[in-house]
Amino acid sequence: MKYLCTVFSLFSLSAALGEPTTPSTTSQSSDSVTVAIEQMVKASNEFLNSLTPAQKAKAIMEMKDENREAFKFTPGARKGLPLEELDDNQQSLAKKILATALSERGMMKASTIIQLEQLLAEMENNPKFRNSKAYYTTIFGTPAAGATWAWRFEGHHLVVNLTIVDGKTLSVAPTFMGASPAKVKDGRMKGTHVLEKEESIARSIAVALQKDNKPVIYNTAAPQDILT
C-alpha cells in the first residue's frame, strides 16, 4: 500500500531556530546566533559525557570524514549513534541537542515525525524496516568555544545538520522534514497532519502560479524522489 507523503526542506536559519523574524538590528541577530552556538556546545558536551567509550566511537567523527556530507532522508541504517542504543537519559540529551536548533513548534513536528515512523511500523507490520529508534546523532569535530565543528540528527523524514565555523557563524543545511502518511485518516493518530501549514502554503503557491500562466508542472504520478 502506498501512502501520501509530504516533504518539506528548510535551508534558512530563521526557519530552523523558530518562526521567521526580522531583527531590528544586526547585533540582535548576531547575539541570537552566539547564544544558539553556546547552547549547542553545552548540550553536545553533556551528551558526549554521558556516553561509554564504545558509544563515543560511533557518535564522534572528524570534520573531514566523508560521512559529514552524506544526506539521506530514507529509512535505514546510518553512521552515528542511534536512539535504540541509548538509555532514557542519553536519548533525552540527544534530543536536547536537537532542541538547540529547532523552535518549540519545530520540536513538536520532529517528535510527531518520529511517532509516524512507529505508526508506519504498525500499519505495515514491519518494525524492523520502520524503526522509530533509528534516528542517529553524530558529532563532527570537537564542540568548544571558538571551534569549527558540526552535528547531525538524522533518520527517516527528519534530517537536521548544523555546522559551526570558528564559534561565530553557523549553517543549518541541509535540514529536511517529511511526513508519511501526510495526514493520518484513521487509527490512534487519526487527524494528525504534521506538515499541514507547509503543504497548504505550497499548494497556494502552485495554484497562484498556475492562474498567472506560470510554468508549473503537474503530474498525476508521484515522482520516486524529490524534484527540484
PDB file of C-alpha atoms in Angstrom:
ATOM      1  CA  MET A   1       0.000   0.000   0.000  1.00  0.00           C
ATOM      2  CA  LYS A   2       1.243   3.479  -0.818  1.00  0.00           C
ATOM      3  CA  TYR A   3       0.688   6.450   1.451  1.00  0.00           C
ATOM      4  CA  LEU A   4       0.706  10.118   0.540  1.00  0.00           C
ATOM      5  CA  CYS A   5       3.919  11.692   1.746  1.00  0.00           C
ATOM      6  CA  THR A   6       4.547  15.365   2.400  1.00  0.00           C
ATOM      7  CA  VAL A   7       8.106  16.681   2.164  1.00  0.00           C
ATOM      8  CA  PHE A   8       9.414  19.989   3.447  1.00  0.00           C
ATOM      9  CA  SER A   9      13.010  21.176   3.207  1.00  0.00           C
ATOM     10  CA  LEU A  10      14.475  24.083   5.158  1.00  0.00           C
ATOM     11  CA  PHE A  11      17.634  25.962   4.246  1.00  0.00           C
ATOM     12  CA  SER A  12      17.398  29.059   6.434  1.00  0.00           C
ATOM     13  CA  LEU A  13      18.490  29.864   9.959  1.00  0.00           C
ATOM     14  CA  SER A  14      15.234  31.617  10.804  1.00  0.00           C
ATOM     15  CA  ALA A  15      13.179  28.586   9.846  1.00  0.00           C
ATOM     16  CA  ALA A  16      15.290  26.247  11.941  1.00  0.00           C
ATOM     17  CA  LEU A  17      15.613  28.380  15.073  1.00  0.00           C
ATOM     18  CA  GLY A  18      11.980  29.470  15.179  1.00  0.00           C
ATOM     19  CA  GLU A  19       9.300  31.434  13.444  1.00  0.00           C
ATOM     20  CA  PRO A  20      10.737  33.781  10.775  1.00  0.00           C
ATOM     21  CA  THR A  21      11.519  37.172  12.283  1.00  0.00           C
ATOM     22  CA  THR A  22      13.039  40.443  11.149  1.00  0.00           C
ATOM     23  CA  PRO A  23      15.673  41.559  13.679  1.00  0.00           C
ATOM     24  CA  SER A  24      15.664  45.309  14.291  1.00  0.00           C
ATOM     25  CA  THR A  25      19.471  45.391  14.398  1.00  0.00           C
ATOM     26  CA  THR A  26      22.328  43.265  13.131  1.00  0.00           C
ATOM     27  CA  SER A  27      23.668  42.870  16.685  1.00  0.00           C
ATOM     28  CA  GLN A  28      20.430  41.223  17.822  1.00  0.00           C
ATOM     29  CA  SER A  29      20.725  38.672  15.055  1.00  0.00           C
ATOM     30  CA  SER A  30      24.379  38.092  15.921  1.00  0.00           C
ATOM     31  CA  ASP A  31      23.540  37.729  19.615  1.00  0.00           C
ATOM     32  CA  SER A  32      20.907  35.115  18.801  1.00  0.00           C
ATOM     33  CA  VAL A  33      23.434  33.090  16.828  1.00  0.00           C
ATOM     34  CA  THR A  34      26.004  33.392  19.627  1.00  0.00           C
ATOM     35  CA  VAL A  35      23.516  32.137  22.210  1.00  0.00           C
ATOM     36  CA  ALA A  36      22.442  29.270  19.933  1.00  0.00           C
ATOM     37  CA  ILE A  37      26.062  28.180  19.412  1.00  0.00           C
ATOM     38  CA  GLU A  38      26.748  28.308  23.163  1.00  0.00           C
ATOM     39  CA  GLN A  39      23.705  26.115  23.776  1.00  0.00           C
ATOM     40  CA  MET A  40      24.846  23.660  21.109  1.00  0.00           C
ATOM     41  CA  VAL A  41      28.318  23.384  22.630  1.00  0.00           C
ATOM     42  CA  LYS A  42      26.889  22.788  26.102  1.00  0.00           C
ATOM     43  CA  ALA A  43      24.233  20.275  25.002  1.00  0.00           C
ATOM     44  CA  SER A  44      26.643  18.354  22.767  1.00  0.00           C
ATOM     45  CA  ASN A  45      29.222  18.001  25.545  1.00  0.00           C
ATOM     46  CA  GLU A  46      26.563  16.899  28.023  1.00  0.00           C
ATOM     47  CA  PHE A  47      25.531  14.227  25.550  1.00  0.00           C
ATOM     48  CA  LEU A  48      29.112  13.099  24.868  1.00  0.00           C
ATOM     49  CA  ASN A  49      29.946  12.983  28.577  1.00  0.00           C
ATOM     50  CA  SER A  50      27.057  10.575  29.125  1.00  0.00           C
ATOM     51  CA  LEU A  51      28.379   8.047  26.608  1.00  0.00           C
ATOM     52  CA  THR A  52      30.528   4.979  27.093  1.00  0.00           C
ATOM     53  CA  PRO A  53      33.787   4.690  25.107  1.00  0.00           C
ATOM     54  CA  ALA A  54      32.083   2.296  22.679  1.00  0.00           C
ATOM     55  CA  GLN A  55      29.214   4.721  22.150  1.00  0.00           C
ATOM     56  CA  LYS A  56      31.602   7.634  21.630  1.00  0.00           C
ATOM     57  CA  ALA A  57      33.387   5.662  18.935  1.00  0.00           C
ATOM     58  CA  LYS A  58      30.119   5.663  16.959  1.00  0.00           C
ATOM     59  CA  ALA A  59      28.983   9.168  17.819  1.00  0.00           C
ATOM     60  CA  ILE A  60      32.184  11.136  17.151  1.00  0.00           C
ATOM     61  CA  MET A  61      33.722  11.654  13.709  1.00  0.00           C
ATOM     62  CA  GLU A  62      36.283  14.042  12.295  1.00  0.00           C
ATOM     63  CA  MET A  63      35.160  17.114  10.363  1.00  0.00           C
ATOM     64  CA  LYS A  64      36.916  15.791   7.267  1.00  0.00           C
ATOM     65  CA  ASP A  65      35.043  12.467   7.449  1.00  0.00           C
ATOM     66  CA  GLU A  66      33.245  11.905   4.138  1.00  0.00           C
ATOM     67  CA  ASN A  67      30.136  10.936   6.073  1.00  0.00           C
ATOM     68  CA  ARG A  68      29.654  14.550   7.158  1.00  0.00           C
ATOM     69  CA  GLU A  69      28.356  15.454   3.707  1.00  0.00           C
ATOM     70  CA  ALA A  70      26.150  12.389   3.397  1.00  0.00           C
ATOM     71  CA  PHE A  71      22.450  13.222   3.088  1.00  0.00           C
ATOM     72  CA  LYS A  72      19.731  10.589   3.317  1.00  0.00           C
ATOM     73  CA  PHE A  73      16.117  11.005   4.378  1.00  0.00           C
ATOM     74  CA  THR A  74      15.003   7.442   3.594  1.00  0.00           C
ATOM     75  CA  PRO A  75      14.666   4.633   6.184  1.00  0.00           C
ATOM     76  CA  GLY A  76      17.698   2.505   7.039  1.00  0.00           C
ATOM     77  CA  ALA A  77      20.931   2.318   8.973  1.00  0.00           C
ATOM     78  CA  ARG A  78      23.332   5.263   9.094  1.00  0.00           C
ATOM     79  CA  LYS A  79      26.693   6.143  10.551  1.00  0.00           C
ATOM     80  CA  GLY A  80      26.402   7.574  14.039  1.00  0.00           C
ATOM     81  CA  LEU A  81      24.755   6.541  17.305  1.00  0.00           C
ATOM     82  CA  PRO A  82      21.066   5.539  17.080  1.00  0.00           C
ATOM     83  CA  LEU A  83      18.453   6.186  19.759  1.00  0.00           C
ATOM     84  CA  GLU A  84      17.964   2.437  20.193  1.00  0.00           C
ATOM     85  CA  GLU A  85      21.499   2.156  21.617  1.00  0.00           C
ATOM     86  CA  LEU A  86      20.900   4.890  24.211  1.00  0.00           C
ATOM     87  CA  ASP A  87      19.272   4.723  27.628  1.00  0.00           C
ATOM     88  CA  ASP A  88      16.419   7.090  28.504  1.00  0.00           C
ATOM     89  CA  ASN A  89      18.711   9.806  29.857  1.00  0.00           C
ATOM     90  CA  GLN A  90      21.027   9.637  26.844  1.00  0.00           C
ATOM     91  CA  GLN A  91      18.050   9.841  24.481  1.00  0.00           C
ATOM     92  CA  SER A  92      16.863  12.966  26.294  1.00  0.00           C
ATOM     93  CA  LEU A  93      20.330  14.503  25.953  1.00  0.00           C
ATOM     94  CA  ALA A  94      20.444  13.695  22.223  1.00  0.00           C
ATOM     95  CA  LYS A  95      17.083  15.402  21.742  1.00  0.00           C
ATOM     96  CA  LYS A  96      18.319  18.330  23.825  1.00  0.00           C
ATOM     97  CA  ILE A  97      20.945  18.934  21.127  1.00  0.00           C
ATOM     98  CA  LEU A  98      18.175  18.923  18.526  1.00  0.00           C
ATOM     99  CA  ALA A  99      16.201  21.428  20.599  1.00  0.00           C
ATOM    100  CA  THR A 100      19.057  23.946  20.350  1.00  0.00           C
ATOM    101  CA  ALA A 101      18.365  24.242  16.616  1.00  0.00           C
ATOM    102  CA  LEU A 102      14.581  23.963  16.465  1.00  0.00           C
ATOM    103  CA  SER A 103      11.808  26.154  17.831  1.00  0.00           C
ATOM    104  CA  GLU A 104       9.226  24.657  20.185  1.00  0.00           C
ATOM    105  CA  ARG A 105       6.934  24.125  17.210  1.00  0.00           C
ATOM    106  CA  GLY A 106       9.807  22.582  15.261  1.00  0.00           C
ATOM    107  CA  MET A 107      10.461  20.118  18.093  1.00  0.00           C
ATOM    108  CA  MET A 108       6.785  19.158  18.112  1.00  0.00           C
ATOM    109  CA  LYS A 109       6.953  18.479  14.383  1.00  0.00           C
ATOM    110  CA  ALA A 110      10.149  16.434  14.788  1.00  0.00           C
ATOM    111  CA  SER A 111       8.617  14.382  17.604  1.00  0.00           C
ATOM    112  CA  THR A 112       5.467  13.722  15.567  1.00  0.00           C
ATOM    113  CA  ILE A 113       7.501  12.651  12.520  1.00  0.00           C
ATOM    114  CA  ILE A 114       9.263  10.059  14.700  1.00  0.00           C
ATOM    115  CA  GLN A 115       5.879   8.906  16.051  1.00  0.00           C
ATOM    116  CA  LEU A 116       4.653   8.486  12.469  1.00  0.00           C
ATOM    117  CA  GLU A 117       7.520   6.072  11.863  1.00  0.00           C
ATOM    118  CA  GLN A 118       6.161   3.888  14.671  1.00  0.00           C
ATOM    119  CA  LEU A 119       2.685   4.184  13.153  1.00  0.00           C
ATOM    120  CA  LEU A 120       4.036   3.018   9.786  1.00  0.00           C
ATOM    121  CA  ALA A 121       5.628   0.021  11.524  1.00  0.00           C
ATOM    122  CA  GLU A 122       2.197  -0.935  12.836  1.00  0.00           C
ATOM    123  CA  MET A 123       0.383  -0.264   9.564  1.00  0.00           C
ATOM    124  CA  GLU A 124       2.900  -2.229   7.502  1.00  0.00           C
ATOM    125  CA  ASN A 125       3.676  -4.823  10.192  1.00  0.00           C
ATOM    126  CA  ASN A 126       7.359  -4.211   9.578  1.00  0.00           C
ATOM    127  CA  PRO A 127       9.020  -2.863  12.750  1.00  0.00           C
ATOM    128  CA  LYS A 128      12.499  -3.775  11.522  1.00  0.00           C
ATOM    129  CA  PHE A 129      12.261  -1.517   8.470  1.00  0.00           C
ATOM    130  CA  ARG A 130      10.100   1.158  10.105  1.00  0.00           C
ATOM    131  CA  ASN A 131      12.223   1.672  13.200  1.00  0.00           C
ATOM    132  CA  SER A 132      11.286   4.726  15.283  1.00  0.00           C
ATOM    133  CA  LYS A 133      14.543   4.334  17.232  1.00  0.00           C
ATOM    134  CA  ALA A 134      16.683   4.519  14.082  1.00  0.00           C
ATOM    135  CA  TYR A 135      17.438   8.208  14.474  1.00  0.00           C
ATOM    136  CA  TYR A 136      21.156   8.856  14.703  1.00  0.00           C
ATOM    137  CA  THR A 137      23.173  11.534  16.478  1.00  0.00           C
ATOM    138  CA  THR A 138      26.665  12.358  15.204  1.00  0.00           C
ATOM    139  CA  ILE A 139      29.186  14.952  16.389  1.00  0.00           C
ATOM    140  CA  PHE A 140      31.863  16.010  13.898  1.00  0.00           C
ATOM    141  CA  GLY A 141      34.970  17.509  15.444  1.00  0.00           C
ATOM    142  CA  THR A 142      35.107  18.915  18.979  1.00  0.00           C
ATOM    143  CA  PRO A 143      32.287  21.103  20.315  1.00  0.00           C
ATOM    144  CA  ALA A 144      34.042  24.001  22.024  1.00  0.00           C
ATOM    145  CA  ALA A 145      34.003  27.795  22.145  1.00  0.00           C
ATOM    146  CA  GLY A 146      35.677  29.265  19.066  1.00  0.00           C
ATOM    147  CA  ALA A 147      35.882  25.885  17.320  1.00  0.00           C
ATOM    148  CA  THR A 148      34.768  24.693  13.901  1.00  0.00           C
ATOM    149  CA  TRP A 149      32.628  21.585  14.290  1.00  0.00           C
ATOM    150  CA  ALA A 150      29.261  20.130  13.328  1.00  0.00           C
ATOM    151  CA  TRP A 151      26.466  17.875  14.486  1.00  0.00           C
ATOM    152  CA  ARG A 152      23.660  15.935  12.865  1.00  0.00           C
ATOM    153  CA  PHE A 153      20.412  14.295  13.959  1.00  0.00           C
ATOM    154  CA  GLU A 154      19.091  12.076  11.185  1.00  0.00           C
ATOM    155  CA  GLY A 155      16.549   9.379  10.431  1.00  0.00           C
ATOM    156  CA  HIS A 156      13.596   8.728   8.131  1.00  0.00           C
ATOM    157  CA  HIS A 157      11.953  12.034   7.176  1.00  0.00           C
ATOM    158  CA  LEU A 158      13.953  14.017   9.714  1.00  0.00           C
ATOM    159  CA  VAL A 159      17.400  15.421   8.942  1.00  0.00           C
ATOM    160  CA  VAL A 160      18.979  18.331  10.849  1.00  0.00           C
ATOM    161  CA  ASN A 161      22.567  19.366  10.086  1.00  0.00           C
ATOM    162  CA  LEU A 162      24.370  22.192  11.876  1.00  0.00           C
ATOM    163  CA  THR A 163      27.877  23.399  11.030  1.00  0.00           C
ATOM    164  CA  ILE A 164      29.559  25.923  13.349  1.00  0.00           C
ATOM    165  CA  VAL A 165      32.524  27.897  11.962  1.00  0.00           C
ATOM    166  CA  ASP A 166      35.076  29.416  14.347  1.00  0.00           C
ATOM    167  CA  GLY A 167      32.414  29.532  17.034  1.00  0.00           C
ATOM    168  CA  LYS A 168      30.877  32.564  15.311  1.00  0.00           C
ATOM    169  CA  THR A 169      28.672  31.549  12.409  1.00  0.00           C
ATOM    170  CA  LEU A 170      26.562  28.543  11.620  1.00  0.00           C
ATOM    171  CA  SER A 171      24.865  26.827   8.701  1.00  0.00           C
ATOM    172  CA  VAL A 172      21.564  24.998   9.093  1.00  0.00           C
ATOM    173  CA  ALA A 173      21.763  22.871   5.964  1.00  0.00           C
ATOM    174  CA  PRO A 174      20.653  20.519   4.756  1.00  0.00           C
ATOM    175  CA  THR A 175      17.646  20.344   7.054  1.00  0.00           C
ATOM    176  CA  PHE A 176      14.696  18.217   5.987  1.00  0.00           C
ATOM    177  CA  MET A 177      11.270  17.309   7.331  1.00  0.00           C
ATOM    178  CA  GLY A 178       8.815  14.937   5.706  1.00  0.00           C
ATOM    179  CA  ALA A 179       5.669  13.112   6.778  1.00  0.00           C
ATOM    180  CA  SER A 180       4.169   9.776   5.845  1.00  0.00           C
ATOM    181  CA  PRO A 181       1.228   9.500   5.962  1.00  0.00           C
ATOM    182  CA  ALA A 182       0.873  13.189   5.169  1.00  0.00           C
ATOM    183  CA  LYS A 183      -2.460  13.053   7.033  1.00  0.00           C
ATOM    184  CA  VAL A 184      -3.494  10.112   9.199  1.00  0.00           C
ATOM    185  CA  LYS A 185      -7.035   9.119   8.234  1.00  0.00           C
ATOM    186  CA  ASP A 186      -7.816   6.561  10.942  1.00  0.00           C
ATOM    187  CA  GLY A 187      -6.405   4.733  13.954  1.00  0.00           C
ATOM    188  CA  ARG A 188      -4.783   6.060  17.123  1.00  0.00           C
ATOM    189  CA  MET A 189      -3.204   9.100  15.387  1.00  0.00           C
ATOM    190  CA  LYS A 190      -6.268   9.954  13.294  1.00  0.00           C
ATOM    191  CA  GLY A 191      -6.274  13.572  12.147  1.00  0.00           C
ATOM    192  CA  THR A 192      -2.515  14.080  12.545  1.00  0.00           C
ATOM    193  CA  HIS A 193      -1.328  16.357   9.744  1.00  0.00           C
ATOM    194  CA  VAL A 194       2.138  17.379  10.863  1.00  0.00           C
ATOM    195  CA  LEU A 195       3.126  19.496   7.857  1.00  0.00           C
ATOM    196  CA  GLU A 196      -0.352  20.862   7.127  1.00  0.00           C
ATOM    197  CA  LYS A 197       0.744  24.500   7.182  1.00  0.00           C
ATOM    198  CA  GLU A 198       3.690  23.903   4.832  1.00  0.00           C
ATOM    199  CA  GLU A 199       1.556  21.797   2.488  1.00  0.00           C
ATOM    200  CA  SER A 200      -1.151  24.473   2.362  1.00  0.00           C
ATOM    201  CA  ILE A 201       1.395  27.184   1.512  1.00  0.00           C
ATOM    202  CA  ALA A 202       2.947  25.028  -1.217  1.00  0.00           C
ATOM    203  CA  ARG A 203      -0.446  24.313  -2.795  1.00  0.00           C
ATOM    204  CA  SER A 204      -1.373  28.007  -2.650  1.00  0.00           C
ATOM    205  CA  ILE A 205       1.849  28.951  -4.425  1.00  0.00           C
ATOM    206  CA  ALA A 206       1.252  26.325  -7.115  1.00  0.00           C
ATOM    207  CA  VAL A 207      -2.343  27.459  -7.695  1.00  0.00           C
ATOM    208  CA  ALA A 208      -1.315  31.129  -7.847  1.00  0.00           C
ATOM    209  CA  LEU A 209       1.403  30.390 -10.387  1.00  0.00           C
ATOM    210  CA  GLN A 210      -0.973  28.315 -12.481  1.00  0.00           C
ATOM    211  CA  LYS A 211      -3.575  31.112 -12.510  1.00  0.00           C
ATOM    212  CA  ASP A 212      -0.909  33.516 -13.779  1.00  0.00           C
ATOM    213  CA  ASN A 213       0.071  31.052 -16.509  1.00  0.00           C
ATOM    214  CA  LYS A 214       3.457  30.405 -14.951  1.00  0.00           C
ATOM    215  CA  PRO A 215       5.243  27.145 -15.902  1.00  0.00           C
ATOM    216  CA  VAL A 216       4.025  24.951 -13.047  1.00  0.00           C
ATOM    217  CA  ILE A 217       4.423  21.234 -13.683  1.00  0.00           C
ATOM    218  CA  TYR A 218       1.674  18.850 -12.596  1.00  0.00           C
ATOM    219  CA  ASN A 219       1.787  15.087 -12.900  1.00  0.00           C
ATOM    220  CA  THR A 220      -0.750  12.509 -11.774  1.00  0.00           C
ATOM    221  CA  ALA A 221       2.070  10.095 -10.862  1.00  0.00           C
ATOM    222  CA  ALA A 222       4.232  10.903  -7.833  1.00  0.00           C
ATOM    223  CA  PRO A 223       7.990  11.021  -8.518  1.00  0.00           C
ATOM    224  CA  GLN A 224      10.282   8.414  -6.959  1.00  0.00           C
ATOM    225  CA  ASP A 225      12.402  11.128  -5.345  1.00  0.00           C
ATOM    226  CA  ILE A 226      12.444  14.870  -4.707  1.00  0.00           C
ATOM    227  CA  LEU A 227      12.424  17.038  -7.808  1.00  0.00           C
ATOM    228  CA  THR A 228      13.977  20.496  -7.530  1.00  0.00           C
TER     229      THR A 228
END
